[in-house]
């Protein structure tokens, strides 16, 4: 029993009620979609409802021809080993990349925490200095009344003259 499309033993076999051909279910469904509902073997119209499932016992897939001899098996094992090493290499690269990203994120988080702690300390120091300075400072109206002419001097850049301001 071989599939009429792939010439392999089907895992989920179906039979066409119109032509009697055996197909792998997934292959014939794809073929019907791509051909507009035509049978890939006979070319006649075929609907998914025309496919009848077969109830067969679980069959062991036959070995490929390369696996029937020792050199063929060695070749298969070498190909599997190469594929495994390529997958391991790509997994290691993804791991290293994720590790670098995590390290960078942790560094940024630590730096942000330090900046926040420093700003909170500066804020608290400024509040403390403000509360200590407020009782010692005179009221703004008294300070303005106590200012006399010439209390501070201004250096004007125009002409280099000195002037007093009130």
PDB file of C-alpha atoms in Angstrom:
ATOM      1  CA  UNK A   1       0.000   0.000   0.000  1.00  0.00           C
ATOM      2  CA  UNK A   2       1.709   3.127  -1.256  1.00  0.00           C
ATOM      3  CA  UNK A   3       0.474   6.693  -1.675  1.00  0.00           C
ATOM      4  CA  UNK A   4      -0.222   7.558  -5.328  1.00  0.00           C
ATOM      5  CA  UNK A   5       1.445  10.968  -4.859  1.00  0.00           C
ATOM      6  CA  UNK A   6       4.571  10.250  -2.777  1.00  0.00           C
ATOM      7  CA  UNK A   7       5.033   6.496  -3.306  1.00  0.00           C
ATOM      8  CA  UNK A   8       5.524   6.001   0.441  1.00  0.00           C
ATOM      9  CA  UNK A   9       3.456   4.176   3.018  1.00  0.00           C
ATOM     10  CA  UNK A  10       0.796   6.628   4.235  1.00  0.00           C
ATOM     11  CA  UNK A  11       0.438   7.298   7.944  1.00  0.00           C
ATOM     12  CA  UNK A  12      -3.215   8.369   7.570  1.00  0.00           C
ATOM     13  CA  UNK A  13      -4.427   6.556   4.441  1.00  0.00           C
ATOM     14  CA  UNK A  14      -7.514   7.623   2.487  1.00  0.00           C
ATOM     15  CA  UNK A  15      -8.999   6.160  -0.702  1.00  0.00           C
ATOM     16  CA  UNK A  16     -10.705   8.102  -3.470  1.00  0.00           C
ATOM     17  CA  UNK A  17     -14.234   6.765  -3.997  1.00  0.00           C
ATOM     18  CA  UNK A  18     -14.105   7.921  -7.634  1.00  0.00           C
ATOM     19  CA  UNK A  19     -10.741   6.551  -8.801  1.00  0.00           C
ATOM     20  CA  UNK A  20      -9.833   4.013  -6.097  1.00  0.00           C
ATOM     21  CA  UNK A  21      -6.346   5.490  -5.603  1.00  0.00           C
ATOM     22  CA  UNK A  22      -4.716   5.470  -2.161  1.00  0.00           C
ATOM     23  CA  UNK A  23      -3.362   8.756  -0.758  1.00  0.00           C
ATOM     24  CA  UNK A  24      -1.803  10.214   2.362  1.00  0.00           C
ATOM     25  CA  UNK A  25      -4.565  12.432   3.797  1.00  0.00           C
ATOM     26  CA  UNK A  26      -2.435  15.558   4.306  1.00  0.00           C
ATOM     27  CA  UNK A  27      -0.884  15.287   0.819  1.00  0.00           C
ATOM     28  CA  UNK A  28      -4.171  14.860  -1.037  1.00  0.00           C
ATOM     29  CA  UNK A  29      -5.754  17.749   0.893  1.00  0.00           C
ATOM     30  CA  UNK A  30      -2.897  20.043  -0.129  1.00  0.00           C
ATOM     31  CA  UNK A  31      -3.069  18.779  -3.718  1.00  0.00           C
ATOM     32  CA  UNK A  32      -6.829  19.410  -3.891  1.00  0.00           C
ATOM     33  CA  UNK A  33      -6.385  22.953  -2.547  1.00  0.00           C
ATOM     34  CA  UNK A  34      -3.644  23.800  -5.033  1.00  0.00           C
ATOM     35  CA  UNK A  35      -5.340  22.209  -8.080  1.00  0.00           C
ATOM     36  CA  UNK A  36      -8.841  23.556  -7.495  1.00  0.00           C
ATOM     37  CA  UNK A  37     -10.418  20.242  -6.496  1.00  0.00           C
ATOM     38  CA  UNK A  38      -8.872  18.006  -9.166  1.00  0.00           C
ATOM     39  CA  UNK A  39      -7.360  14.586  -8.527  1.00  0.00           C
ATOM     40  CA  UNK A  40      -3.555  14.773  -8.993  1.00  0.00           C
ATOM     41  CA  UNK A  41      -3.479  11.332 -10.681  1.00  0.00           C
ATOM     42  CA  UNK A  42      -6.554  11.286 -12.952  1.00  0.00           C
ATOM     43  CA  UNK A  43      -7.340  15.012 -13.216  1.00  0.00           C
ATOM     44  CA  UNK A  44     -11.078  14.521 -12.575  1.00  0.00           C
ATOM     45  CA  UNK A  45     -13.023  16.583 -10.036  1.00  0.00           C
ATOM     46  CA  UNK A  46     -12.559  15.298  -6.505  1.00  0.00           C
ATOM     47  CA  UNK A  47     -13.969  16.702  -3.259  1.00  0.00           C
ATOM     48  CA  UNK A  48     -12.748  16.074   0.271  1.00  0.00           C
ATOM     49  CA  UNK A  49     -16.006  14.230   0.937  1.00  0.00           C
ATOM     50  CA  UNK A  50     -15.029  11.696  -1.801  1.00  0.00           C
ATOM     51  CA  UNK A  51     -12.051  10.566   0.306  1.00  0.00           C
ATOM     52  CA  UNK A  52     -12.753   7.567   2.504  1.00  0.00           C
ATOM     53  CA  UNK A  53     -10.506   6.878   5.501  1.00  0.00           C
ATOM     54  CA  UNK A  54      -8.997   3.418   5.779  1.00  0.00           C
ATOM     55  CA  UNK A  55      -8.767   1.666   9.106  1.00  0.00           C
ATOM     56  CA  UNK A  56      -5.491  -0.205   9.139  1.00  0.00           C
ATOM     57  CA  UNK A  57      -3.258  -1.407  11.931  1.00  0.00           C
ATOM     58  CA  UNK A  58      -0.298   0.680  12.887  1.00  0.00           C
ATOM     59  CA  UNK A  59       2.398  -0.212  10.433  1.00  0.00           C
ATOM     60  CA  UNK A  60       6.094   0.222  10.882  1.00  0.00           C
ATOM     61  CA  UNK A  61       7.544   2.461   8.259  1.00  0.00           C
ATOM     62  CA  UNK A  62      10.072   0.622   6.144  1.00  0.00           C
ATOM     63  CA  UNK A  63      13.679   1.675   6.444  1.00  0.00           C
ATOM     64  CA  UNK A  64      15.105   3.845   3.737  1.00  0.00           C
ATOM     65  CA  UNK A  65      17.408   2.066   1.328  1.00  0.00           C
ATOM     66  CA  UNK A  66      20.453   3.834   2.838  1.00  0.00           C
ATOM     67  CA  UNK A  67      19.775   2.217   6.232  1.00  0.00           C
ATOM     68  CA  UNK A  68      20.058  -1.349   4.971  1.00  0.00           C
ATOM     69  CA  UNK A  69      23.858  -1.495   4.927  1.00  0.00           C
ATOM     70  CA  UNK A  70      26.539  -0.592   7.459  1.00  0.00           C
ATOM     71  CA  UNK A  71      28.095   2.188   5.319  1.00  0.00           C
ATOM     72  CA  UNK A  72      24.609   3.566   4.703  1.00  0.00           C
ATOM     73  CA  UNK A  73      23.858   3.516   8.415  1.00  0.00           C
ATOM     74  CA  UNK A  74      27.187   5.217   9.183  1.00  0.00           C
ATOM     75  CA  UNK A  75      26.274   7.918   6.682  1.00  0.00           C
ATOM     76  CA  UNK A  76      22.859   8.376   8.329  1.00  0.00           C
ATOM     77  CA  UNK A  77      24.473   8.582  11.773  1.00  0.00           C
ATOM     78  CA  UNK A  78      26.990  11.147  10.505  1.00  0.00           C
ATOM     79  CA  UNK A  79      24.191  13.267   9.050  1.00  0.00           C
ATOM     80  CA  UNK A  80      22.259  13.046  12.334  1.00  0.00           C
ATOM     81  CA  UNK A  81      25.395  14.005  14.273  1.00  0.00           C
ATOM     82  CA  UNK A  82      26.030  16.997  12.011  1.00  0.00           C
ATOM     83  CA  UNK A  83      22.427  18.150  12.375  1.00  0.00           C
ATOM     84  CA  UNK A  84      22.648  17.748  16.156  1.00  0.00           C
ATOM     85  CA  UNK A  85      25.884  19.755  16.337  1.00  0.00           C
ATOM     86  CA  UNK A  86      24.391  22.548  14.215  1.00  0.00           C
ATOM     87  CA  UNK A  87      21.374  22.682  16.495  1.00  0.00           C
ATOM     88  CA  UNK A  88      23.612  22.717  19.577  1.00  0.00           C
ATOM     89  CA  UNK A  89      25.688  25.546  18.115  1.00  0.00           C
ATOM     90  CA  UNK A  90      22.630  27.664  17.343  1.00  0.00           C
ATOM     91  CA  UNK A  91      21.241  26.942  20.829  1.00  0.00           C
ATOM     92  CA  UNK A  92      24.518  28.073  22.407  1.00  0.00           C
ATOM     93  CA  UNK A  93      24.479  31.261  20.343  1.00  0.00           C
ATOM     94  CA  UNK A  94      20.906  31.996  21.443  1.00  0.00           C
ATOM     95  CA  UNK A  95      21.891  31.280  25.059  1.00  0.00           C
ATOM     96  CA  UNK A  96      24.884  33.636  24.897  1.00  0.00           C
ATOM     97  CA  UNK A  97      22.766  36.356  23.307  1.00  0.00           C
ATOM     98  CA  UNK A  98      20.068  36.004  25.974  1.00  0.00           C
ATOM     99  CA  UNK A  99      22.736  36.047  28.674  1.00  0.00           C
ATOM    100  CA  UNK A 100      24.234  39.275  27.310  1.00  0.00           C
ATOM    101  CA  UNK A 101      20.803  40.917  27.113  1.00  0.00           C
ATOM    102  CA  UNK A 102      20.023  39.860  30.681  1.00  0.00           C
ATOM    103  CA  UNK A 103      23.355  41.193  31.944  1.00  0.00           C
ATOM    104  CA  UNK A 104      22.779  44.499  30.181  1.00  0.00           C
ATOM    105  CA  UNK A 105      19.256  44.779  31.605  1.00  0.00           C
ATOM    106  CA  UNK A 106      20.499  44.007  35.121  1.00  0.00           C
ATOM    107  CA  UNK A 107      23.273  46.603  34.772  1.00  0.00           C
ATOM    108  CA  UNK A 108      20.757  49.235  33.650  1.00  0.00           C
ATOM    109  CA  UNK A 109      18.418  48.339  36.519  1.00  0.00           C
ATOM    110  CA  UNK A 110      21.237  48.604  39.056  1.00  0.00           C
ATOM    111  CA  UNK A 111      22.327  51.977  37.651  1.00  0.00           C
ATOM    112  CA  UNK A 112      18.749  53.257  37.758  1.00  0.00           C
ATOM    113  CA  UNK A 113      18.384  52.130  41.379  1.00  0.00           C
ATOM    114  CA  UNK A 114      21.593  53.953  42.317  1.00  0.00           C
ATOM    115  CA  UNK A 115      20.440  57.159  40.611  1.00  0.00           C
ATOM    116  CA  UNK A 116      17.062  56.960  42.345  1.00  0.00           C
ATOM    117  CA  UNK A 117      18.722  56.393  45.740  1.00  0.00           C
ATOM    118  CA  UNK A 118      21.064  59.356  45.190  1.00  0.00           C
ATOM    119  CA  UNK A 119      18.193  61.627  44.144  1.00  0.00           C
ATOM    120  CA  UNK A 120      16.133  60.607  47.167  1.00  0.00           C
ATOM    121  CA  UNK A 121      19.103  61.349  49.454  1.00  0.00           C
ATOM    122  CA  UNK A 122      19.643  64.754  47.807  1.00  0.00           C
ATOM    123  CA  UNK A 123      15.943  65.549  48.143  1.00  0.00           C
ATOM    124  CA  UNK A 124      15.923  64.603  51.808  1.00  0.00           C
ATOM    125  CA  UNK A 125      19.082  66.679  52.460  1.00  0.00           C
ATOM    126  CA  UNK A 126      17.549  69.684  50.677  1.00  0.00           C
ATOM    127  CA  UNK A 127      14.342  69.359  52.714  1.00  0.00           C
ATOM    128  CA  UNK A 128      16.341  69.118  55.933  1.00  0.00           C
ATOM    129  CA  UNK A 129      18.436  72.178  55.010  1.00  0.00           C
ATOM    130  CA  UNK A 130      15.280  74.100  54.107  1.00  0.00           C
ATOM    131  CA  UNK A 131      13.573  73.316  57.412  1.00  0.00           C
ATOM    132  CA  UNK A 132      16.733  74.318  59.315  1.00  0.00           C
ATOM    133  CA  UNK A 133      17.170  77.562  57.327  1.00  0.00           C
ATOM    134  CA  UNK A 134      13.554  78.777  57.567  1.00  0.00           C
ATOM    135  CA  UNK A 135      13.489  79.701  61.310  1.00  0.00           C
ATOM    136  CA  UNK A 136      16.831  81.555  61.057  1.00  0.00           C
ATOM    137  CA  UNK A 137      15.926  83.633  57.982  1.00  0.00           C
ATOM    138  CA  UNK A 138      14.135  87.009  58.469  1.00  0.00           C
ATOM    139  CA  UNK A 139      10.734  87.544  56.941  1.00  0.00           C
ATOM    140  CA  UNK A 140      10.853  88.793  53.318  1.00  0.00           C
ATOM    141  CA  UNK A 141       9.154  92.148  54.145  1.00  0.00           C
ATOM    142  CA  UNK A 142      11.661  92.917  56.892  1.00  0.00           C
ATOM    143  CA  UNK A 143      14.552  92.090  54.596  1.00  0.00           C
ATOM    144  CA  UNK A 144      13.232  94.411  51.879  1.00  0.00           C
ATOM    145  CA  UNK A 145      12.745  97.269  54.360  1.00  0.00           C
ATOM    146  CA  UNK A 146      16.232  96.852  55.778  1.00  0.00           C
ATOM    147  CA  UNK A 147      17.951  97.235  52.401  1.00  0.00           C
ATOM    148  CA  UNK A 148      19.633 100.591  51.921  1.00  0.00           C
ATOM    149  CA  UNK A 149      20.939 102.331  48.882  1.00  0.00           C
ATOM    150  CA  UNK A 150      24.302 100.908  48.004  1.00  0.00           C
ATOM    151  CA  UNK A 151      23.590  97.644  49.777  1.00  0.00           C
ATOM    152  CA  UNK A 152      24.969  95.912  46.742  1.00  0.00           C
ATOM    153  CA  UNK A 153      26.907  97.092  43.798  1.00  0.00           C
ATOM    154  CA  UNK A 154      26.500  96.229  40.168  1.00  0.00           C
ATOM    155  CA  UNK A 155      29.187  96.158  37.554  1.00  0.00           C
ATOM    156  CA  UNK A 156      27.698  97.141  34.283  1.00  0.00           C
ATOM    157  CA  UNK A 157      29.468  95.909  31.206  1.00  0.00           C
ATOM    158  CA  UNK A 158      28.520  99.036  29.322  1.00  0.00           C
ATOM    159  CA  UNK A 159      31.306 101.551  29.743  1.00  0.00           C
ATOM    160  CA  UNK A 160      32.780  99.786  32.750  1.00  0.00           C
ATOM    161  CA  UNK A 161      31.137 102.170  35.212  1.00  0.00           C
ATOM    162  CA  UNK A 162      30.070 101.181  38.657  1.00  0.00           C
ATOM    163  CA  UNK A 163      26.710 102.102  39.955  1.00  0.00           C
ATOM    164  CA  UNK A 164      24.746 101.654  43.081  1.00  0.00           C
ATOM    165  CA  UNK A 165      21.267 100.335  43.120  1.00  0.00           C
ATOM    166  CA  UNK A 166      18.532 100.579  45.651  1.00  0.00           C
TER     167      UNK A 166
END
